[in-house]
Short mmCIF file of C-alpha atoms in Angstrom, two decimals:
data_model
loop_
_atom_site.label_atom_id
_atom_site.label_comp_id
_atom_site.label_asym_id
_atom_site.label_seq_id
_atom_site.Cartn_x
_atom_site.Cartn_y
_atom_site.Cartn_z
CA MET C 1 184.64 109.25 31.05
CA ALA C 2 183.65 107.57 34.21
CA ILE C 3 180.38 108.27 35.83
CA ASN C 4 180.71 109.21 39.42
CA LEU C 5 177.77 107.66 41.27
CA LYS C 6 178.71 109.05 44.65
CA ASN C 7 178.40 112.66 43.74
CA ARG C 8 175.32 112.31 41.80
CA PRO C 9 172.34 114.30 43.18
CA LYS C 10 169.84 112.05 44.92
CA LYS C 11 166.27 112.11 43.89
CA GLU C 12 163.92 113.25 46.58
CA LYS C 13 161.43 110.59 47.50
CA LYS C 14 157.91 111.80 47.62
CA THR C 15 156.38 110.46 50.81
CA ALA C 16 153.02 111.28 52.24
CA PRO C 17 153.18 113.13 55.54
CA LYS C 18 152.71 110.79 58.52
CA GLN C 19 149.35 111.09 60.25
CA GLY C 20 149.88 108.39 62.89
CA HIS C 21 150.35 110.71 65.82
CA LYS C 22 147.03 112.47 65.15
CA ILE C 23 145.12 109.19 65.11
CA VAL C 24 146.75 108.10 68.38
CA TRP C 25 145.79 111.35 70.11
CA PHE C 26 142.25 111.22 68.76
CA THR C 27 141.84 107.62 69.96
CA LEU C 28 143.19 108.48 73.41
CA ILE C 29 140.77 111.40 73.75
CA VAL C 30 137.78 109.29 72.65
CA ILE C 31 138.70 106.58 75.18
CA LEU C 32 139.46 109.09 77.95
CA ILE C 33 136.09 110.93 77.78
CA PRO C 34 133.95 108.10 79.31
CA PHE C 35 136.55 107.55 82.03
CA LEU C 36 136.49 111.25 82.91
CA ILE C 37 132.67 111.23 83.11
CA ILE C 38 132.63 108.12 85.32
CA GLY C 39 135.38 109.58 87.51
CA TYR C 40 133.43 112.81 87.92
CA VAL C 41 130.27 110.93 88.91
CA ILE C 42 132.17 108.82 91.46
CA LEU C 43 133.93 111.82 92.98
CA THR C 44 130.74 113.86 93.30
CA SER C 45 128.84 110.94 94.86
CA LEU C 46 131.64 110.32 97.36
CA GLY C 47 131.59 113.99 98.34
CA GLY C 48 128.15 113.80 100.02
CA GLN C 49 128.46 110.25 101.28
CA ASN C 50 128.39 111.05 105.01
CA GLU C 51 125.35 113.30 104.82
CA PRO C 52 121.76 112.04 104.89
CA VAL C 53 119.38 112.82 102.07
CA VAL C 54 116.94 115.30 103.53
CA GLY C 55 113.67 116.28 101.98
CA ASN C 56 110.03 116.88 102.60
CA ARG C 57 107.38 115.82 100.14
CA PHE C 58 104.74 117.96 101.81
CA ASP C 59 104.22 121.71 101.65
CA SER C 60 103.11 123.86 104.55
CA LYS C 61 99.51 123.62 103.24
CA ASP C 62 99.55 119.81 103.27
CA LEU C 63 98.41 117.58 106.15
CA ASN C 64 96.25 120.29 107.62
CA PRO C 65 94.56 119.53 110.00
CA ALA C 66 97.26 117.35 111.53
CA ILE C 67 96.61 114.08 113.31
CA THR C 68 97.64 114.39 116.96
CA ASN C 69 98.96 111.77 119.38
CA ASP C 70 95.74 112.15 121.38
CA GLN C 71 93.68 111.21 118.31
CA ILE C 72 95.95 108.22 117.66
CA SER C 73 95.37 107.07 121.24
CA GLN C 74 91.61 107.49 120.80
CA VAL C 75 91.72 105.39 117.61
CA GLN C 76 93.71 102.66 119.36
CA THR C 77 91.32 102.56 122.32
CA ALA C 78 88.22 102.50 120.10
CA ILE C 79 89.54 99.68 117.91
CA ALA C 80 90.73 97.64 120.91
CA SER C 81 87.13 97.65 122.19
CA ILE C 82 85.82 95.88 119.06
CA GLY C 83 84.77 92.29 119.82
CA GLY C 84 87.30 89.59 118.88
CA VAL C 85 90.28 91.96 118.77
CA GLU C 86 93.30 90.67 120.70
CA ASN C 87 95.87 93.36 119.93
CA VAL C 88 96.01 96.71 118.08
CA GLU C 89 99.02 98.67 116.85
CA VAL C 90 98.52 102.18 115.47
CA ASN C 91 101.32 104.27 114.03
CA LEU C 92 101.62 107.34 111.86
CA LYS C 93 104.67 107.34 109.60
CA SER C 94 105.20 109.08 106.28
CA ALA C 95 101.69 110.53 106.36
CA THR C 96 100.11 107.07 106.50
CA LEU C 97 98.01 106.01 109.48
CA ARG C 98 98.69 102.27 109.74
CA ILE C 99 96.50 100.14 111.96
CA SER C 100 97.35 96.46 112.53
CA ILE C 101 94.60 94.46 114.20
CA ASP C 102 95.31 90.98 115.55
CA VAL C 103 91.95 89.19 115.65
CA SER C 104 91.44 85.89 117.50
CA ASP C 105 93.17 82.92 115.86
CA ASP C 106 89.91 81.09 115.09
CA ALA C 107 88.46 84.05 113.13
CA ASN C 108 87.48 83.42 109.53
CA ALA C 109 87.52 85.81 106.57
CA ASP C 110 84.04 87.18 107.32
CA THR C 111 84.97 87.96 110.93
CA CYS C 112 88.23 89.68 109.93
CA ASN C 113 86.38 91.64 107.26
CA ALA C 114 83.72 92.74 109.78
CA VAL C 115 86.44 93.83 112.24
CA ALA C 116 88.29 95.75 109.51
CA GLN C 117 85.09 97.52 108.41
CA GLU C 118 84.17 98.37 112.01
CA ALA C 119 87.70 99.70 112.56
CA TYR C 120 87.27 101.88 109.46
CA ASN C 121 83.99 103.21 110.88
CA GLN C 122 85.65 103.91 114.25
CA VAL C 123 88.49 105.81 112.53
CA ASN C 124 85.92 107.75 110.49
CA GLY C 125 84.16 108.72 113.73
CA ILE C 126 87.35 110.09 115.31
CA LEU C 127 89.16 111.30 112.17
CA PRO C 128 86.59 112.00 109.43
CA VAL C 129 87.79 110.43 106.19
CA ASP C 130 86.69 113.40 104.08
CA THR C 131 88.75 115.76 106.24
CA TYR C 132 91.89 113.76 107.06
CA PHE C 133 92.23 111.17 104.29
CA THR C 134 91.02 112.93 101.12
CA ASN C 135 93.23 115.26 99.07
CA THR C 136 91.97 118.68 98.08
CA GLU C 137 93.06 120.78 95.13
CA GLU C 138 95.25 122.84 97.46
CA ALA C 139 96.73 120.15 99.72
CA LYS C 140 97.74 116.51 100.06
CA MET C 141 96.35 114.59 103.00
CA TYR C 142 97.01 111.36 104.88
CA ASP C 143 96.61 107.76 103.70
CA LEU C 144 94.80 105.16 105.82
CA GLU C 145 95.75 101.48 105.96
CA ILE C 146 93.91 98.98 108.18
CA ASP C 147 95.16 95.38 108.40
CA ALA C 148 93.01 92.79 110.20
CA TYR C 149 94.51 89.30 110.44
CA ASN C 150 93.81 86.20 112.50
CA PHE C 151 97.43 85.03 112.93
CA LEU C 152 100.85 85.19 111.33
CA LEU C 153 102.15 82.06 109.62
CA ASP C 154 104.58 80.07 111.78
CA ASP C 155 105.23 76.46 112.84
CA THR C 156 102.02 76.22 114.88
CA HIS C 157 99.86 77.96 112.25
CA THR C 158 100.65 76.73 108.76
CA GLU C 159 97.27 77.10 107.06
CA GLY C 160 94.10 79.13 107.34
CA GLN C 161 95.60 82.59 107.61
CA VAL C 162 93.25 85.47 106.80
CA ASP C 163 94.50 89.00 106.16
CA ILE C 164 91.98 91.71 105.23
CA LYS C 165 93.31 95.11 104.18
CA VAL C 166 91.25 98.28 104.00
CA TYR C 167 93.18 101.01 102.20
CA LYS C 168 92.27 104.62 101.50
CA SER C 169 94.80 106.84 99.78
CA GLY C 170 94.41 110.57 99.84
CA ALA C 171 93.77 110.57 96.11
CA GLY C 172 91.65 107.43 95.84
CA GLN C 173 88.63 105.57 97.08
CA VAL C 174 88.40 102.99 99.85
CA VAL C 175 89.61 99.55 98.74
CA THR C 176 88.97 96.37 100.75
CA GLN C 177 90.95 93.31 99.76
CA ASN C 178 91.52 89.82 101.14
CA MET C 179 95.30 89.55 100.91
CA THR C 180 95.26 85.76 101.37
CA GLU C 181 93.01 85.06 98.37
CA ALA C 182 94.08 85.58 94.79
CA LYS C 183 92.14 88.12 92.75
CA ASP C 184 92.56 85.83 89.74
CA PRO C 185 92.75 82.20 90.98
CA GLU C 186 93.43 80.84 87.49
CA LEU C 187 96.50 83.04 87.05
CA ALA C 188 97.68 82.26 90.59
CA GLY C 189 97.38 78.54 89.85
CA GLN C 190 99.55 78.93 86.76
CA LEU C 191 102.20 80.83 88.73
CA VAL C 192 102.31 78.33 91.59
CA ARG C 193 102.92 75.33 89.35
#
């Protein structure tokens, strides 16, 4: 008797079910999530690109009483009358009254300091510091910045510049600082080397 191999029933091979397609989809999703987040951020930032950012850091209770243009003119006139002052610029931007005082070129640190202190006193006479430049529990107020300098560095003036700054924030005390001298000369010497 001959054995017929062709008609013989084939054994079923036991193979594990393929999981490859699930891993591919999982990997694609994991990679796609950061790209979707970045795309969303880019699209939302491009949406408001042609519009300015508008805001106001002050409430209706803040900056009351307000500094008027007339008071700014009075401050400028009073400071211009101080001896040794060549030029004065006064501006009020972002709730900071900035005063730049150009003192004569031959002025030393003591002269610039005296001019800056006298300018502070003049401002205090026109705009009382306790009223205009000191925060209260209910409201934020202005900052005051006075800069007195003898000259700006250029080709004709390379050394000897003096810049005295008197600063009063609404939340702090008056600070006077010589901006051309290091607070810590030893540290400044290490940094310059």
